[in-house]
Coordinates of C-alpha atoms and ligand atoms in Angstrom, one line a residue:
M1 CA -0.1 -0.3 -0.2
F2 CA 1.2 3.8 -0.7
A3 CA -0.3 7.3 -0.8
L4 CA 0.1 10.2 -2.4
K5 CA 0.1 13.6 -1.1
G6 CA -0.6 16.8 -2.8
I7 CA -3.3 19.0 -4.4
I8 CA -6.2 15.8 -5.5
I9 CA -8.3 17.0 -8.0
H10 CA -11.4 14.8 -9.3
T11 CA -14.8 14.6 -10.8
P12 CA -16.9 12.0 -9.1
T13 CA -19.7 13.2 -11.1
K14 CA -19.8 15.4 -14.2
D15 CA -20.9 18.5 -12.9
T16 CA -18.8 17.9 -9.5
L17 CA -15.1 19.3 -9.3
E18 CA -13.7 17.8 -6.0
I19 CA -10.4 19.8 -5.2
H20 CA -8.5 18.4 -2.0
E21 CA -5.6 21.0 -0.7
N22 CA -2.5 18.8 0.2
E23 CA -4.4 15.4 1.2
Y24 CA -3.9 12.0 0.9
V25 CA -4.7 9.5 -1.9
L26 CA -4.6 6.1 -0.6
V27 CA -3.9 3.0 -2.4
S28 CA -4.1 -0.6 -1.6
D29 CA -1.6 -3.4 -2.3
D30 CA -4.0 -4.1 -5.5
G31 CA -3.6 -0.6 -6.6
I32 CA -7.0 0.2 -6.0
C33 CA -7.8 3.5 -4.4
E34 CA -8.9 3.5 -0.6
G35 CA -10.5 7.0 -0.5
I36 CA -8.7 10.7 -0.2
V37 CA -8.1 11.7 3.7
S38 CA -6.4 14.8 5.3
L39 CA -4.7 12.6 7.9
L40 CA -3.2 9.1 7.3
P41 CA -5.0 6.4 9.0
D42 CA -2.8 3.8 11.3
A43 CA -2.9 1.1 8.4
Y44 CA -1.2 3.7 6.5
Q45 CA 1.8 4.8 9.0
K46 CA 4.5 2.6 7.7
A47 CA 3.3 2.7 4.2
K48 CA 5.7 4.8 1.5
V49 CA 4.2 8.2 1.1
Y50 CA 5.1 10.2 -2.4
D51 CA 5.1 13.8 -1.2
Y52 CA 3.9 16.0 -3.9
T53 CA 3.0 18.7 -1.5
D54 CA 1.7 21.9 -3.8
C55 CA 1.7 19.7 -7.1
F56 CA -1.6 18.5 -8.8
I57 CA -2.7 15.3 -8.6
F58 CA -5.2 14.3 -11.5
P59 CA -6.3 11.1 -12.5
G60 CA -5.0 9.6 -15.5
M61 CA -6.7 10.3 -18.6
C62 CA -8.1 8.3 -21.4
D63 CA -7.6 9.2 -24.9
M64 CA -10.7 7.4 -26.5
H65 CA -9.6 8.1 -30.1
V66 CA -6.0 8.4 -31.1
H67 CA -4.3 7.4 -34.7
A68 CA -0.5 6.4 -33.3
P69 CA 0.7 6.0 -36.9
Q70 CA 0.1 9.4 -37.3
Y71 CA 2.0 10.8 -34.8
G72 CA 5.1 11.6 -37.1
F73 CA 2.9 14.1 -39.1
R74 CA 1.3 16.0 -36.5
G75 CA 0.9 19.7 -36.9
M76 CA 0.7 19.3 -40.8
G77 CA -1.6 19.7 -43.2
L78 CA -4.3 21.5 -40.9
L79 CA -4.8 24.4 -42.7
I80 CA -7.9 23.3 -44.5
D81 CA -9.2 25.8 -47.0
G82 CA -11.9 26.4 -49.5
D83 CA -9.7 24.1 -52.0
S84 CA -8.7 21.3 -49.8
D85 CA -10.9 19.0 -47.6
W86 CA -10.1 15.9 -45.4
S87 CA -9.8 13.9 -48.6
T88 CA -6.8 15.9 -49.4
W89 CA -5.7 15.3 -46.1
F90 CA -5.7 11.6 -46.5
D91 CA -3.8 11.5 -50.0
N92 CA -1.1 14.0 -48.9
Y93 CA -0.3 13.2 -45.4
S94 CA -2.4 10.0 -43.5
F95 CA -2.5 7.2 -46.4
P96 CA 1.4 7.7 -47.5
E97 CA 2.7 8.2 -43.8
E98 CA 0.5 4.7 -42.6
S99 CA 1.7 2.8 -45.7
Q100 CA 5.3 3.1 -44.3
Y101 CA 4.2 0.5 -41.4
K102 CA 4.2 -2.3 -43.7
D103 CA 8.1 -2.0 -43.1
L104 CA 8.6 -3.1 -39.7
G105 CA 11.9 -1.4 -39.0
Y106 CA 9.9 1.9 -39.8
A107 CA 6.9 1.1 -37.5
E108 CA 9.3 0.2 -34.6
K109 CA 11.2 3.7 -35.0
A110 CA 8.1 5.7 -35.1
Y111 CA 5.9 3.4 -32.8
S112 CA 9.1 3.7 -30.1
R113 CA 8.7 7.4 -29.9
F114 CA 5.0 7.7 -29.9
V115 CA 5.0 5.6 -26.8
N116 CA 7.9 7.2 -25.4
D117 CA 6.0 10.4 -25.7
L118 CA 2.6 9.4 -24.4
L119 CA 4.1 8.0 -21.6
T120 CA 6.2 11.4 -20.6
K121 CA 4.4 14.3 -21.9
T122 CA 0.9 13.5 -21.7
T123 CA -1.5 12.8 -18.6
T124 CA -2.4 9.8 -20.8
T125 CA -2.9 6.4 -18.7
R126 CA -5.4 4.6 -20.8
A127 CA -6.2 5.0 -24.6
S128 CA -8.0 3.5 -27.5
V129 CA -5.7 3.4 -30.5
F130 CA -5.9 3.0 -33.8
A131 CA -3.1 1.4 -35.6
T132 CA -2.8 0.5 -38.9
I133 CA -3.9 -2.6 -41.5
H134 CA -0.4 -4.1 -40.9
R135 CA -0.5 -6.8 -38.3
P136 CA 3.2 -7.4 -37.5
A137 CA 3.2 -3.0 -36.8
T138 CA 0.3 -3.5 -35.0
E139 CA 1.5 -6.3 -32.6
Y140 CA 4.8 -4.2 -32.0
L141 CA 3.0 -1.2 -30.7
M142 CA 0.9 -3.4 -28.5
K143 CA 4.3 -4.8 -27.0
K144 CA 5.5 -1.5 -26.3
M145 CA 2.5 -0.2 -24.8
A146 CA 2.2 -3.1 -22.6
E147 CA 6.1 -2.4 -21.5
A148 CA 5.9 1.1 -20.8
G149 CA 2.8 -0.1 -18.4
F150 CA -0.1 1.2 -20.5
S151 CA -3.7 -0.4 -20.1
A152 CA -5.2 0.1 -23.8
F153 CA -7.2 -1.1 -26.2
V154 CA -5.3 -0.8 -29.9
G155 CA -6.9 -2.0 -33.0
K156 CA -5.5 -3.3 -36.5
L157 CA -7.4 -1.4 -39.2
N158 CA -9.2 -3.2 -41.7
M159 CA -9.9 -1.4 -45.1
D160 CA -10.9 -3.6 -48.2
R161 CA -12.1 -0.8 -50.5
N162 CA -11.9 2.9 -50.9
S163 CA -7.8 3.1 -50.1
K164 CA -4.7 4.1 -51.5
Y165 CA -0.9 3.5 -51.2
G166 CA -0.9 -0.2 -50.6
L167 CA -3.4 0.3 -47.6
I168 CA -5.9 -2.3 -49.3
E169 CA -6.6 -5.4 -48.2
T170 CA -8.8 -8.1 -49.8
M171 CA -11.7 -9.3 -47.3
E172 CA -10.2 -12.7 -47.2
E173 CA -6.8 -11.2 -46.0
S174 CA -8.2 -8.7 -43.8
I175 CA -10.3 -11.2 -42.1
E176 CA -7.4 -13.9 -41.6
E177 CA -5.0 -11.5 -40.4
T178 CA -7.2 -10.2 -37.8
E179 CA -8.3 -13.4 -36.8
R180 CA -4.5 -14.2 -36.2
W181 CA -3.7 -11.0 -34.4
L182 CA -6.3 -11.7 -32.1
E183 CA -5.1 -15.1 -31.3
D184 CA -1.3 -13.8 -31.0
T185 CA -2.4 -10.9 -28.9
A186 CA -4.0 -13.2 -26.3
S187 CA -0.4 -14.1 -24.8
P188 CA 0.7 -12.7 -21.1
E189 CA 3.1 -10.3 -23.2
Y190 CA 0.7 -8.1 -24.1
G191 CA -0.2 -7.3 -20.4
D192 CA -3.1 -5.2 -20.4
V193 CA -2.9 -3.9 -24.1
K194 CA -5.9 -5.9 -25.9
P195 CA -7.2 -5.8 -29.2
I196 CA -10.1 -4.0 -30.3
I197 CA -12.2 -4.6 -34.0
T198 CA -11.4 -1.6 -35.7
P199 CA -13.2 -1.2 -39.1
R200 CA -11.6 2.1 -40.2
Y201 CA -15.1 3.7 -41.3
T202 CA -18.0 2.5 -43.6
P203 CA -16.6 3.9 -46.5
S204 CA -13.3 1.7 -46.0
C205 CA -15.0 -1.8 -45.4
T206 CA -17.3 -3.8 -47.8
D207 CA -20.5 -5.0 -46.4
P208 CA -19.1 -8.5 -46.4
L209 CA -15.8 -7.7 -44.3
M210 CA -18.2 -5.6 -41.7
E211 CA -20.1 -8.9 -41.3
Q212 CA -16.9 -11.0 -40.6
L213 CA -15.6 -8.6 -38.3
G214 CA -19.1 -9.0 -36.4
I215 CA -18.6 -12.6 -36.2
L216 CA -15.1 -11.9 -35.2
A217 CA -16.1 -9.2 -32.3
E218 CA -18.4 -11.5 -30.9
K219 CA -16.4 -15.0 -31.1
Y220 CA -13.5 -13.1 -29.3
Q221 CA -15.5 -11.0 -27.4
V222 CA -13.5 -8.0 -28.5
P223 CA -14.8 -4.6 -28.1
V224 CA -15.2 -2.6 -31.5
Q225 CA -14.3 0.9 -32.2
S226 CA -14.6 3.3 -35.6
H227 CA -15.4 6.7 -36.6
L228 CA -19.1 7.9 -37.1
S229 CA -20.5 11.1 -38.6
E230 CA -17.3 13.0 -38.7
N231 CA -18.3 15.3 -41.5
L232 CA -21.4 16.1 -43.7
E233 CA -19.7 14.7 -46.6
E234 CA -18.9 11.2 -45.3
I235 CA -22.3 11.1 -44.1
E236 CA -23.4 11.8 -47.9
W237 CA -21.0 9.3 -49.2
V238 CA -22.4 6.4 -46.7
K239 CA -25.8 7.2 -47.8
Q240 CA -24.8 6.4 -51.4
L241 CA -22.7 3.2 -50.4
K242 CA -25.8 2.1 -48.2
P243 CA -28.7 3.5 -49.5
E244 CA -30.9 1.1 -47.5
I245 CA -30.3 2.5 -44.2
S246 CA -31.7 5.5 -42.4
F247 CA -28.7 7.0 -40.5
Y248 CA -25.1 6.2 -40.6
A249 CA -25.1 4.4 -37.3
Q250 CA -27.0 1.3 -38.8
A251 CA -24.2 0.8 -41.3
Y252 CA -22.6 -0.7 -38.1
D253 CA -25.5 -1.8 -36.0
M254 CA -26.7 -4.1 -39.1
Y255 CA -23.5 -6.2 -38.6
G256 CA -23.4 -6.4 -34.6
L257 CA -20.7 -3.6 -34.7
F258 CA -22.6 -1.1 -32.9
G259 CA -22.8 -2.1 -28.9
S260 CA -25.4 -4.8 -29.5
K261 CA -22.9 -7.7 -28.5
V262 CA -19.7 -6.0 -27.5
P263 CA -19.0 -2.5 -26.3
T264 CA -18.2 0.0 -28.5
V265 CA -16.7 3.4 -29.0
M266 CA -17.4 5.5 -31.9
A267 CA -15.1 8.9 -33.0
H268 CA -16.6 12.1 -33.4
C269 CA -20.6 12.0 -33.8
I270 CA -21.1 15.4 -34.9
Y271 CA -24.0 15.1 -36.6
P272 CA -26.5 12.6 -34.7
L273 CA -30.2 12.2 -36.4
D274 CA -32.6 11.5 -33.9
G275 CA -32.5 7.9 -34.5
E276 CA -28.6 7.2 -34.3
F277 CA -29.3 9.5 -30.9
E278 CA -31.6 7.0 -29.5
L279 CA -29.4 4.1 -30.8
L280 CA -26.4 5.8 -29.1
K281 CA -28.1 5.7 -25.8
N282 CA -29.9 2.2 -26.2
R283 CA -26.7 0.1 -27.2
D284 CA -24.8 2.0 -24.4
V285 CA -22.1 3.3 -27.4
M286 CA -19.5 5.5 -26.0
V287 CA -18.8 9.1 -27.8
A288 CA -15.2 9.7 -28.3
H289 CA -15.5 13.7 -28.5
C290 CA -12.6 15.0 -30.7
P291 CA -12.8 19.1 -30.0
A292 CA -9.3 19.9 -31.7
C293 CA -9.6 17.6 -34.7
N294 CA -13.4 18.4 -35.3
L295 CA -12.2 22.4 -35.3
S296 CA -8.7 21.9 -37.6
A297 CA -10.7 19.9 -40.1
A298 CA -13.6 22.2 -39.8
N299 CA -16.2 19.4 -39.6
G300 CA -18.6 20.9 -37.1
I301 CA -19.1 20.8 -33.1
A302 CA -20.5 17.6 -31.7
P303 CA -23.5 18.3 -29.2
V304 CA -21.6 17.1 -26.3
L305 CA -23.9 18.5 -23.5
D306 CA -27.0 16.9 -25.6
Y307 CA -25.4 13.6 -25.2
L308 CA -24.0 14.0 -21.5
E309 CA -27.6 15.2 -20.5
A310 CA -29.4 12.0 -22.0
G311 CA -27.0 10.0 -20.3
I312 CA -25.1 8.9 -23.2
K313 CA -21.2 7.9 -22.2
V314 CA -18.9 10.6 -23.8
G315 CA -14.7 10.6 -23.3
L316 CA -12.5 12.6 -25.1
G317 CA -10.2 11.7 -27.6
S318 CA -7.3 13.5 -29.1
D319 CA -7.5 12.2 -32.7
M320 CA -3.7 12.8 -33.9
A321 CA -3.1 13.8 -36.2
G322 CA -6.6 15.6 -36.9
S323 CA -5.3 17.6 -34.0
Y324 CA -1.6 18.6 -33.1
T325 CA -1.0 17.8 -29.2
L326 CA -1.5 14.4 -27.6
N327 CA -2.1 15.8 -24.1
L328 CA -5.6 15.5 -23.3
L329 CA -5.0 18.6 -21.5
Y330 CA -5.3 20.5 -24.6
N331 CA -8.4 18.8 -25.3
I332 CA -10.0 19.7 -22.3
T333 CA -10.0 23.4 -23.0
A334 CA -10.7 22.9 -26.9
A335 CA -14.0 21.1 -25.8
I336 CA -14.9 23.9 -23.6
N337 CA -14.1 26.6 -26.2
V338 CA -15.9 24.5 -29.1
S339 CA -19.0 24.3 -26.7
K340 CA -19.1 27.9 -26.6
A341 CA -18.6 28.3 -30.2
R342 CA -21.7 25.8 -30.5
F343 CA -23.9 27.6 -27.9
F344 CA -23.5 31.1 -29.7
M345 CA -23.6 29.6 -33.5
I346 CA -26.2 27.2 -33.1
E347 CA -27.9 26.9 -29.6
Q348 CA -28.3 30.8 -29.1
N349 CA -30.6 30.7 -32.3
G350 CA -30.4 34.5 -32.8
D351 CA -31.8 34.9 -29.1
P352 CA -28.9 37.6 -27.5
Y353 CA -30.7 37.1 -24.0
A354 CA -30.5 32.8 -24.6
K355 CA -29.3 31.3 -21.3
K356 CA -25.9 30.6 -21.7
H357 CA -25.5 26.4 -22.1
F358 CA -21.8 25.3 -22.4
L359 CA -19.3 23.1 -21.1
S360 CA -18.0 24.0 -17.6
V361 CA -14.7 22.9 -16.4
A362 CA -16.1 20.3 -14.3
N363 CA -18.0 18.5 -17.3
A364 CA -14.8 18.6 -19.4
F365 CA -12.2 17.5 -16.9
Y366 CA -15.0 14.6 -16.4
L367 CA -15.0 13.7 -19.8
A368 CA -11.1 13.2 -20.3
T369 CA -11.3 11.1 -17.0
K370 CA -14.4 9.3 -15.5
G371 CA -16.1 9.9 -18.8
G372 CA -13.4 7.8 -21.1
G373 CA -12.6 5.6 -18.1
Q374 CA -16.0 3.8 -18.0
F375 CA -14.8 1.9 -21.1
F376 CA -12.1 0.3 -19.0
G377 CA -14.1 -0.3 -16.0
K378 CA -13.8 1.8 -12.4
V379 CA -11.3 4.0 -13.7
G380 CA -10.8 7.9 -13.9
S381 CA -11.5 8.6 -10.4
F382 CA -9.9 8.3 -6.7
E383 CA -13.1 7.3 -5.5
E384 CA -13.1 4.3 -3.2
G385 CA -13.0 1.1 -5.4
Y386 CA -11.3 3.1 -8.5
E387 CA -8.2 1.4 -10.4
F388 CA -5.5 3.7 -9.0
D389 CA -4.4 5.7 -12.7
A390 CA -2.7 9.1 -11.9
V391 CA -0.8 11.9 -13.4
V392 CA 1.1 14.3 -11.2
Y393 CA 2.0 17.9 -12.1
D394 CA 4.2 20.4 -11.1
S395 CA 2.9 23.9 -12.0
R396 CA 4.9 26.4 -9.3
M397 CA 6.8 27.5 -12.4
L398 CA 3.8 29.3 -13.5
N399 CA 3.3 31.2 -10.4
D400 CA 3.1 34.9 -10.4
F401 CA 3.8 37.4 -7.6
R402 CA 0.6 37.1 -5.8
E403 CA -1.0 34.5 -3.8
R404 CA -4.1 32.8 -5.8
S405 CA -6.1 30.4 -4.8
V406 CA -5.9 26.5 -5.4
E407 CA -8.9 27.2 -7.9
D408 CA -7.2 29.8 -9.7
R409 CA -3.8 27.6 -10.2
F410 CA -5.9 24.7 -11.2
H411 CA -7.3 26.8 -14.2
R412 CA -4.0 28.5 -15.1
L413 CA -2.6 24.7 -15.4
L414 CA -5.3 23.6 -17.7
W415 CA -4.8 26.4 -20.0
T416 CA -1.1 26.8 -20.0
F417 CA 0.4 23.0 -19.1
E418 CA 2.8 23.2 -21.8
Q419 CA 5.0 25.5 -19.5
A420 CA 4.3 23.0 -16.2
M421 CA 6.0 19.6 -15.6
I422 CA 5.1 16.5 -15.5
C423 CA 6.5 15.0 -12.1
S424 CA 5.2 11.2 -12.3
K425 CA 2.5 8.7 -13.5
F426 CA 0.7 5.4 -12.1
I427 CA -1.1 3.1 -14.2
R428 CA -3.0 0.4 -12.4
G429 CA -1.1 1.1 -8.9
K430 CA 2.3 1.2 -10.5
L431 CA 4.8 3.9 -10.9
V432 CA 5.3 4.1 -14.7
Y433 CA 7.1 7.4 -15.1
E434 CA 9.4 9.6 -12.7
N435 CA 10.5 12.6 -14.3
P436 CA 14.2 12.9 -13.3
E437 CA 14.0 16.7 -13.2
F438 CA 11.7 16.9 -10.6
Ligands
FE1 FE1 -9.8 9.5 -36.3

């Protein structure tokens, strides 16, 4: 057992931000939170105490949508203008880069950097990751993440149509490689990094492939991730490909790939039709909200508050490299900012006196922690019984020359985190990173 002392912040509900100033969070021998206390109880008198007095201790964050192979070209191609759109971005950046992962040597270099940066430069402790169609590279990424101590889902992509640059499989190859990968990654060397069935999105996968993926997901009891309603052009394309359905989510649901058989997380969900909204709720599908990416790609703003108020599960995703930073703290503030834009552009509906309605800091912090954490079990909070994932930030270098309240210092850290220092990170009760400069 051990304890951490510091400024402990978590959101037990979407509307409750709890701040415990220089208190202790207690962790059992099996890595489970045993509560937050102001004085160490007798049982912990001889336990190790990590003293992070005046540093911030957050629950580890859950990146619910991230493309690991796109990390190398982050920050490029995001200046969408009238002459380019997301298909140009795929052609110029995404597909040419992902095709490199056929070469395991390239994948080893690139994924090693991705995993190291995810560990040492971000708040992320859990993730739902897209790899590429290449099985050996995907297995390498999974081993690397397991070695680093992450708990994650990683998907070998499936694509048997509408692709380029060697990123296309036949339906038979796709299924054969996927099944082999599901069997390979059941071995203990993959630790807590598990496979997740990952049809890239409907336009990339034929109906027979989707059908087989649904069968595999059920047979191996593996969850599913994909993209849903990311932009209007994509929605139109899906309508042409599947004229028999009345909304996009049905293109997954008809093959058991939308929560009816195994847990499912869908990125974006920006333009839900009524039926889609209901199906997200009824199938308990998690929405991975990716505000920074949605803004970069000029795709729109998802109705996140409506989802939360309807009881639909929502987590946050960096959607690297549609956005340019892996750190979810950036996406917390982006989520707040885009929800303000949504209010002014859409919900206010021309009424200057309309009651303001956008995400609070508590709401957005919840999305990054307990919101996404629901996909992994009891994760993303310091409540008793939760798995202990934490990230510790030293923000003292942000201080100015006045006394500031702990709330003000917390808000300053959210908006200026790049100037602060990550001290350490814990995943499932294990210390996985300690910054030597702290
Ligand atoms: Fe994506």
